[in-house]
Amino acid sequence: MRRDSEFDPQDFLPYLLNQAAETLSLEFQRHYRGQYGMLRTEWRVLFHLGCYGEMTAKDICVRARLHKTKVSRAVAALQAKRLLTRRELERDRRHAVLQLTALGQRVFADLSRAAHAFDSKVRAAMTPDEAEILHRCLIRIAGFETAPRAG
Amino acid sequence: MRRDSEFDPQDFLPYLLNQAAETLSLEFQRHYRGQYGMLRTEWRVLFHLGCYGEMTAKDICVRARLHKTKVSRAVAALQAKRLLTRRELERDRRHAVLQLTALGQRVFADLSRAAHAFDSKVRAAMTPDEAEILHRCLIRIAGFETAPRAG
DNA sequence: AAATATTGGTTGTAAATGTAACTAACAAGC
DNA sequence: GCTTGTTAGTTACATTTACAACCAATATTT
C-alpha cells in the first residue's frame, strides 16, 4: 500500500468535510432515531418548525435547503406521529401552514436540549477561537447569508 | 414565521457541517459524475486507489470508512468501466488486490487535478490561518489520527 | 371569461443505500 | 481428519432518495 500521490484525501475539503459531517450526524442520529424513530429529514423539519415557529412546507424547503418531495414525505411522517398539524389557508388553499403539536413541541424541546449538549461536547474539543473560525468558515462554505437572523 | 428559540440550526454543528459538506460535494460532483458517470462511492474508491496505490477492498473499507457492500458495488462498477482490475492472491484467495488500469490512472490524474483546483478555489475564500484551523478542527471531528501519514 | 402559466404540494418509479444473510477460503480446536 | 470460528466479499431485500410526472389552486394573459 505505497504512497503514489502528493494529494491526500484528507487534504481534499469536500472529502474531509463529509467525513466530519458523517461522524457527527451518525452520532447524533441515535437521539432522534433511537428515541423517536425519526429520520434525518424529519428531525430537520421538526428542528426548523421548533426554532422558527409555524411555516409552510415551501418555507421549510427554502430555509432547510430540502427538496419539496423530501419535505412532503417528512411532513406526512411527522403528522402520522402526531408531532405536527397542517392548517390550510383560506386565502390560498395551496398553502398549508405547519405547526408543532404540544407533543411535537415536547419532542423538539427534548431534542433541542440534546442538540445543545452535543454541540457543547464537540466544541469542548477546541479553543473558543477555533470554534469561532470553524463556524465562520462553514457558514461561508455553505453559502449562508452573513446575517440571516436580520431577515 | 416568528422566532421561537434561541438555538439556531446554523449554530448546530452537525447541521452546519452537513450543509457545508453537501454544498461542496454537489459542486464537485459534476466532475466525476458529469464527465465520467461515476457515483460518489466510485470516485472515493478511485481516489484512494490513485492516492495510495493498489490495495484490497478491505483496505479501502478501513481507509475510506465505507461499508464493504458499498465498496463491493463501487469496485464492480469501476471494473465494468475498465478503470480497475482485480488480481487474486495465491496465498489467500479471499483477497483480491485492486489496481487502477492505465485508463483508470488517467481518469484519476484528471480528477485529481480538478480536485486540487477545486480545493484551492475553496481555500481562496479564507486566510491561510483560517484554512489551517478549519483543517485541524475537521480532522479532529472526523476522528482521524493526528499523524496518519506516518503509518 | 377562456386559455395558459405558475406555484405548492403529492405520487409513481427508478436508482442508491443499509442491513442481514449468505458463500468461499482460510484458521484453530479437538 | 472434522467441526467451529473468522475473514473477505457478494447477493438479496427492505428502506430511502432522486427525478419526473402529475394534480389542484391561483395568477396572468388575451
Coordinates of C-alpha atoms (C1' of nucleotides) in Angstrom, one line a residue:
Chain A
M1 CA 0.0 0.0 0.0
R2 CA 2.6 2.5 -1.1
R3 CA 2.1 6.2 -1.5
D4 CA 1.6 7.3 -5.1
S5 CA 0.4 10.8 -4.9
E6 CA 1.2 14.0 -3.1
F7 CA -2.5 14.8 -2.7
D8 CA -4.2 13.1 0.3
P9 CA -7.9 12.6 0.6
Q10 CA -7.7 14.2 4.0
D11 CA -6.5 17.4 2.3
F12 CA -9.4 17.5 0.0
L13 CA -12.0 19.6 1.6
P14 CA -15.2 18.0 0.3
Y15 CA -14.0 14.7 1.4
L16 CA -12.8 15.8 4.8
L17 CA -16.0 17.8 5.4
N18 CA -18.1 14.8 4.5
Q19 CA -16.2 12.6 6.9
A20 CA -16.6 15.1 9.7
A21 CA -20.2 15.7 8.9
E22 CA -20.9 12.0 8.8
T23 CA -19.2 11.4 12.0
L24 CA -21.3 13.9 13.9
S25 CA -24.5 13.0 12.1
L26 CA -24.2 9.3 12.9
E27 CA -23.5 10.1 16.5
F28 CA -26.4 12.5 17.0
Q29 CA -28.7 10.3 15.0
R30 CA -29.3 8.0 17.9
H31 CA -31.2 10.8 19.7
Y32 CA -33.9 11.3 17.1
R33 CA -33.8 7.9 15.6
G34 CA -33.3 5.8 18.7
Q35 CA -35.6 7.7 20.9
Y36 CA -38.3 8.7 18.4
G37 CA -37.9 6.6 15.3
M38 CA -37.4 9.7 13.2
L39 CA -35.4 10.0 10.0
R40 CA -32.9 12.8 9.4
T41 CA -35.2 14.8 7.2
E42 CA -38.0 14.5 9.8
W43 CA -35.6 15.8 12.5
R44 CA -34.7 18.7 10.3
V45 CA -38.2 19.7 9.6
L46 CA -39.1 19.4 13.3
F47 CA -36.0 21.4 14.1
H48 CA -36.9 24.2 11.8
L49 CA -40.5 24.4 12.9
G50 CA -39.4 24.4 16.5
C51 CA -36.8 27.1 16.0
Y52 CA -38.6 29.4 13.7
G53 CA -42.3 28.7 14.5
E54 CA -45.0 27.7 12.1
M55 CA -44.5 28.0 8.4
T56 CA -45.4 26.3 5.1
A57 CA -43.7 23.3 3.5
K58 CA -42.2 25.7 0.9
D59 CA -40.7 27.9 3.6
I60 CA -39.0 24.8 5.1
C61 CA -37.7 23.8 1.6
V62 CA -36.0 27.2 1.3
R63 CA -34.8 27.5 4.8
A64 CA -33.5 23.9 5.2
R65 CA -32.5 23.6 1.6
L66 CA -34.5 20.4 1.2
H67 CA -36.3 19.2 -2.0
K68 CA -40.1 19.5 -1.8
T69 CA -40.6 15.8 -2.1
K70 CA -38.4 15.1 0.9
V71 CA -40.2 17.7 2.9
S72 CA -43.6 16.4 1.8
R73 CA -42.8 12.9 3.0
A74 CA -41.2 14.1 6.2
V75 CA -44.2 16.2 7.0
A76 CA -46.5 13.2 6.3
A77 CA -44.4 11.1 8.7
L78 CA -44.4 13.7 11.4
Q79 CA -48.1 14.1 11.0
A80 CA -48.6 10.4 11.4
K81 CA -46.5 10.5 14.5
R82 CA -48.8 13.3 15.8
L83 CA -46.0 15.8 16.0
L84 CA -47.4 18.4 13.8
T85 CA -50.6 19.6 12.2
R86 CA -51.4 21.3 8.9
R87 CA -53.8 24.2 8.7
E88 CA -54.9 25.3 5.2
L89 CA -55.1 28.9 4.4
E90 CA -58.5 30.1 3.2
R91 CA -57.0 32.9 1.0
D92 CA -54.8 30.4 -0.8
R93 CA -55.7 26.8 -0.4
R94 CA -52.5 25.6 -1.9
H95 CA -50.6 26.7 1.2
A96 CA -50.8 24.8 4.4
V97 CA -49.2 26.2 7.5
L98 CA -47.5 23.6 9.6
Q99 CA -47.2 23.8 13.3
L100 CA -46.0 21.5 16.0
T101 CA -48.5 19.9 18.3
A102 CA -48.0 20.0 22.0
L103 CA -46.3 16.6 21.7
G104 CA -44.2 17.9 18.9
Q105 CA -43.0 20.8 21.0
R106 CA -42.1 18.5 23.8
V107 CA -40.1 16.3 21.5
F108 CA -38.5 19.3 20.0
A109 CA -37.6 20.7 23.4
D110 CA -36.0 17.3 24.3
L111 CA -34.0 17.0 21.1
S112 CA -33.1 20.7 21.3
R113 CA -31.6 20.1 24.7
A114 CA -29.8 17.0 23.4
A115 CA -28.5 19.0 20.4
H116 CA -27.3 21.8 22.6
A117 CA -25.4 19.4 24.9
F118 CA -24.0 17.5 21.9
D119 CA -22.8 20.8 20.3
S120 CA -21.1 21.8 23.5
K121 CA -19.4 18.5 23.8
V122 CA -18.0 18.9 20.3
R123 CA -16.9 22.4 20.9
A124 CA -15.2 21.4 24.1
A125 CA -12.6 19.8 21.9
M126 CA -11.5 23.1 20.6
T127 CA -10.5 26.5 21.8
P128 CA -13.1 29.3 21.5
D129 CA -11.0 30.8 18.8
E130 CA -11.0 27.6 16.8
A131 CA -14.7 27.2 17.3
E132 CA -15.4 30.6 16.1
I133 CA -13.3 30.3 13.0
L134 CA -14.7 26.9 12.2
H135 CA -18.2 28.3 12.4
R136 CA -17.3 31.2 10.2
C137 CA -15.7 29.1 7.6
L138 CA -18.6 26.6 7.5
I139 CA -21.1 29.4 7.2
R140 CA -19.1 30.8 4.3
I141 CA -18.7 27.4 2.5
A142 CA -22.4 26.6 3.0
G143 CA -23.2 29.9 1.4
F144 CA -25.4 31.1 4.1
E145 CA -26.0 34.8 4.2
T146 CA -23.7 36.6 6.6
A147 CA -26.5 37.9 8.7
P148 CA -29.6 35.7 8.2
R149 CA -31.0 36.5 11.6
A150 CA -31.5 40.0 10.5
G151 CA -34.0 38.9 7.8
Chain B
M1 CA -42.5 32.9 10.8
R2 CA -41.5 34.2 14.2
R3 CA -38.5 33.3 16.2
D4 CA -39.3 30.7 18.9
S5 CA -35.9 29.5 20.1
E6 CA -32.5 30.9 21.0
F7 CA -30.9 27.9 19.3
D8 CA -30.4 28.3 15.6
P9 CA -29.9 25.4 13.1
Q10 CA -26.9 27.3 11.9
D11 CA -25.3 27.0 15.3
F12 CA -25.7 23.3 15.4
L13 CA -22.5 21.8 14.2
P14 CA -23.8 18.6 12.7
Y15 CA -26.3 20.6 10.7
L16 CA -23.9 23.3 9.6
L17 CA -21.3 20.7 8.7
N18 CA -23.8 18.8 6.6
Q19 CA -24.8 21.9 4.7
A20 CA -21.3 22.9 4.0
A21 CA -20.3 19.3 3.0
E22 CA -23.3 19.0 0.8
T23 CA -22.6 22.3 -0.9
L24 CA -19.1 21.3 -1.8
S25 CA -20.0 17.7 -2.7
L26 CA -22.7 18.7 -5.0
E27 CA -20.5 21.2 -6.7
F28 CA -17.6 18.8 -7.2
Q29 CA -19.9 16.0 -8.2
R30 CA -20.2 17.4 -11.7
H31 CA -16.5 16.5 -12.4
Y32 CA -16.8 12.8 -11.7
R33 CA -20.5 12.4 -12.5
G34 CA -20.8 14.7 -15.4
Q35 CA -17.5 13.7 -17.1
Y36 CA -17.3 10.1 -16.2
G37 CA -20.7 9.0 -15.0
M38 CA -19.3 7.9 -11.7
L39 CA -21.1 7.8 -8.3
R40 CA -19.6 9.3 -5.2
T41 CA -18.5 6.0 -3.8
E42 CA -16.9 5.1 -7.0
W43 CA -15.0 8.4 -7.0
R44 CA -13.9 7.7 -3.5
V45 CA -12.6 4.3 -4.3
L46 CA -10.8 5.6 -7.3
F47 CA -9.4 8.4 -5.3
H48 CA -8.0 6.1 -2.6
L49 CA -6.5 3.7 -5.1
G50 CA -5.0 6.6 -7.0
C51 CA -3.5 8.2 -3.9
Y52 CA -2.3 5.1 -2.0
G53 CA -1.7 2.6 -4.7
E54 CA -3.1 -0.9 -5.1
M55 CA -4.9 -2.5 -2.1
T56 CA -7.7 -4.8 -1.3
A57 CA -11.3 -3.9 -0.9
K58 CA -11.0 -4.4 2.8
D59 CA -8.2 -1.8 3.0
I60 CA -10.4 0.6 1.2
C61 CA -13.2 0.0 3.6
V62 CA -10.9 0.9 6.5
R63 CA -9.2 3.8 4.9
A64 CA -12.3 5.4 3.4
R65 CA -14.6 4.3 6.1
L66 CA -17.0 2.7 3.7
H67 CA -19.2 -0.3 4.3
K68 CA -18.0 -3.4 2.4
T69 CA -21.2 -3.7 0.4
K70 CA -20.7 -0.1 -0.9
V71 CA -17.1 -0.8 -1.8
S72 CA -18.1 -4.1 -3.4
R73 CA -20.6 -2.4 -5.7
A74 CA -18.3 0.5 -6.5
V75 CA -15.5 -1.9 -7.4
A76 CA -17.8 -3.8 -9.7
A77 CA -18.9 -0.6 -11.4
L78 CA -15.3 0.7 -11.8
Q79 CA -14.3 -2.7 -13.2
A80 CA -17.2 -2.5 -15.7
K81 CA -15.9 0.9 -16.7
R82 CA -12.5 -0.7 -17.2
L83 CA -10.9 1.7 -14.6
L84 CA -9.5 -1.0 -12.3
T85 CA -8.6 -4.7 -12.3
R86 CA -8.6 -7.3 -9.6
R87 CA -5.8 -9.7 -9.0
E88 CA -6.4 -12.7 -6.7
L89 CA -3.6 -13.6 -4.3
E90 CA -2.5 -17.2 -4.5
R91 CA -1.5 -17.4 -0.8
D92 CA -5.1 -16.4 0.2
R93 CA -7.7 -16.5 -2.5
R94 CA -10.1 -14.5 -0.4
H95 CA -8.1 -11.4 -1.0
A96 CA -8.1 -9.6 -4.3
V97 CA -5.7 -6.7 -4.8
L98 CA -7.3 -3.9 -6.8
Q99 CA -5.3 -1.6 -9.0
L100 CA -6.1 1.1 -11.5
T101 CA -5.8 0.3 -15.2
A102 CA -3.9 2.8 -17.4
L103 CA -7.3 4.3 -18.2
G104 CA -8.1 4.4 -14.5
Q105 CA -4.9 6.3 -13.8
R106 CA -5.6 8.8 -16.5
V107 CA -9.1 9.4 -15.1
F108 CA -7.6 9.7 -11.6
A109 CA -5.0 12.1 -12.8
D110 CA -7.7 14.3 -14.4
L111 CA -10.0 14.2 -11.4
S112 CA -7.1 14.7 -9.0
R113 CA -6.2 17.9 -10.9
A114 CA -9.8 19.0 -10.8
A115 CA -9.9 18.3 -7.0
H116 CA -6.8 20.2 -6.4
A117 CA -8.1 23.2 -8.3
F118 CA -11.4 23.0 -6.6
D119 CA -9.8 22.8 -3.2
S120 CA -7.6 25.8 -4.0
K121 CA -10.7 27.7 -5.0
V122 CA -12.5 27.0 -1.8
R123 CA -9.4 27.9 0.3
A124 CA -9.0 31.1 -1.6
A125 CA -12.1 32.3 0.3
M126 CA -10.2 32.1 3.6
T127 CA -7.0 33.3 5.1
P128 CA -4.2 30.7 5.5
D129 CA -4.8 30.8 9.2
E130 CA -8.5 30.1 8.8
A131 CA -7.7 27.3 6.4
E132 CA -5.3 25.7 8.7
I133 CA -7.6 25.9 11.7
L134 CA -10.5 24.6 9.7
H135 CA -8.5 21.6 8.6
R136 CA -7.3 20.9 12.1
C137 CA -10.9 21.0 13.5
L138 CA -12.3 18.8 10.8
I139 CA -9.5 16.2 11.2
R140 CA -10.3 16.2 14.9
I141 CA -14.1 15.9 14.5
A142 CA -13.7 13.2 11.9
G143 CA -11.6 11.3 14.4
F144 CA -8.7 10.9 12.0
E145 CA -5.4 10.0 13.7
T146 CA -3.3 13.1 14.2
A147 CA -0.5 11.7 12.0
P148 CA -1.9 9.0 9.8
R149 CA 0.7 9.6 7.1
A150 CA 3.4 8.3 9.4
G151 CA 1.6 4.9 9.4
Chain C
dA1 C1' -64.2 34.8 -19.3
dA2 C1' -61.1 31.2 -21.5
dA3 C1' -56.7 29.7 -22.2
dT4 C1' -52.1 29.5 -20.4
dA5 C1' -48.6 29.7 -16.9
dT6 C1' -47.0 29.3 -12.3
dT7 C1' -47.0 27.7 -7.7
dG8 C1' -47.5 24.4 -3.7
dG9 C1' -47.6 20.0 -3.0
dT10 C1' -48.2 14.8 -3.9
dT11 C1' -47.4 10.4 -6.1
dG12 C1' -45.0 6.9 -9.0
dT13 C1' -40.9 4.8 -10.3
dA14 C1' -36.1 4.0 -10.8
dA15 C1' -31.8 4.4 -8.6
dA16 C1' -29.0 4.1 -4.4
dT17 C1' -28.3 2.7 0.3
dG18 C1' -28.4 -0.1 4.6
dT19 C1' -28.8 -4.4 6.8
dA20 C1' -28.8 -9.1 7.1
dA21 C1' -28.0 -13.4 5.2
dC22 C1' -25.0 -15.8 2.6
dT23 C1' -20.7 -18.1 0.2
dA24 C1' -16.0 -19.3 -0.1
dA25 C1' -11.4 -19.5 1.8
dC26 C1' -8.6 -19.9 5.5
dA27 C1' -7.5 -20.7 10.7
dA28 C1' -8.0 -23.1 15.1
dG29 C1' -9.5 -26.5 18.4
dC30 C1' -10.1 -31.1 19.2
Chain D
dG1 C1' -9.4 -35.5 9.8
dC2 C1' -13.7 -32.9 11.1
dT3 C1' -16.1 -29.5 13.4
dT4 C1' -16.2 -24.5 14.7
dG5 C1' -14.9 -19.8 14.1
dT6 C1' -13.2 -15.8 11.2
dT7 C1' -12.5 -13.1 7.4
dA8 C1' -13.2 -11.2 2.5
dG9 C1' -16.5 -10.4 -0.3
dT10 C1' -21.2 -10.9 -2.7
dT11 C1' -26.2 -11.2 -3.0
dA12 C1' -31.0 -10.4 -1.6
dC13 C1' -34.3 -7.5 0.2
dA14 C1' -36.2 -3.6 2.6
dT15 C1' -35.7 1.4 3.2
dT16 C1' -34.6 5.8 1.5
dT17 C1' -33.7 9.1 -2.0
dA18 C1' -33.9 11.3 -6.6
dC19 C1' -36.3 12.7 -10.5
dA20 C1' -40.1 13.3 -13.3
dA21 C1' -44.8 13.4 -14.0
dC22 C1' -48.8 14.8 -12.0
dC23 C1' -52.9 17.5 -9.6
dA24 C1' -55.2 21.3 -7.8
dA25 C1' -55.3 26.3 -6.8
dT26 C1' -54.1 30.7 -8.1
dA27 C1' -52.1 34.3 -11.4
dT28 C1' -51.6 36.0 -15.8
dT29 C1' -52.6 36.8 -20.5
dT30 C1' -55.6 37.7 -24.1

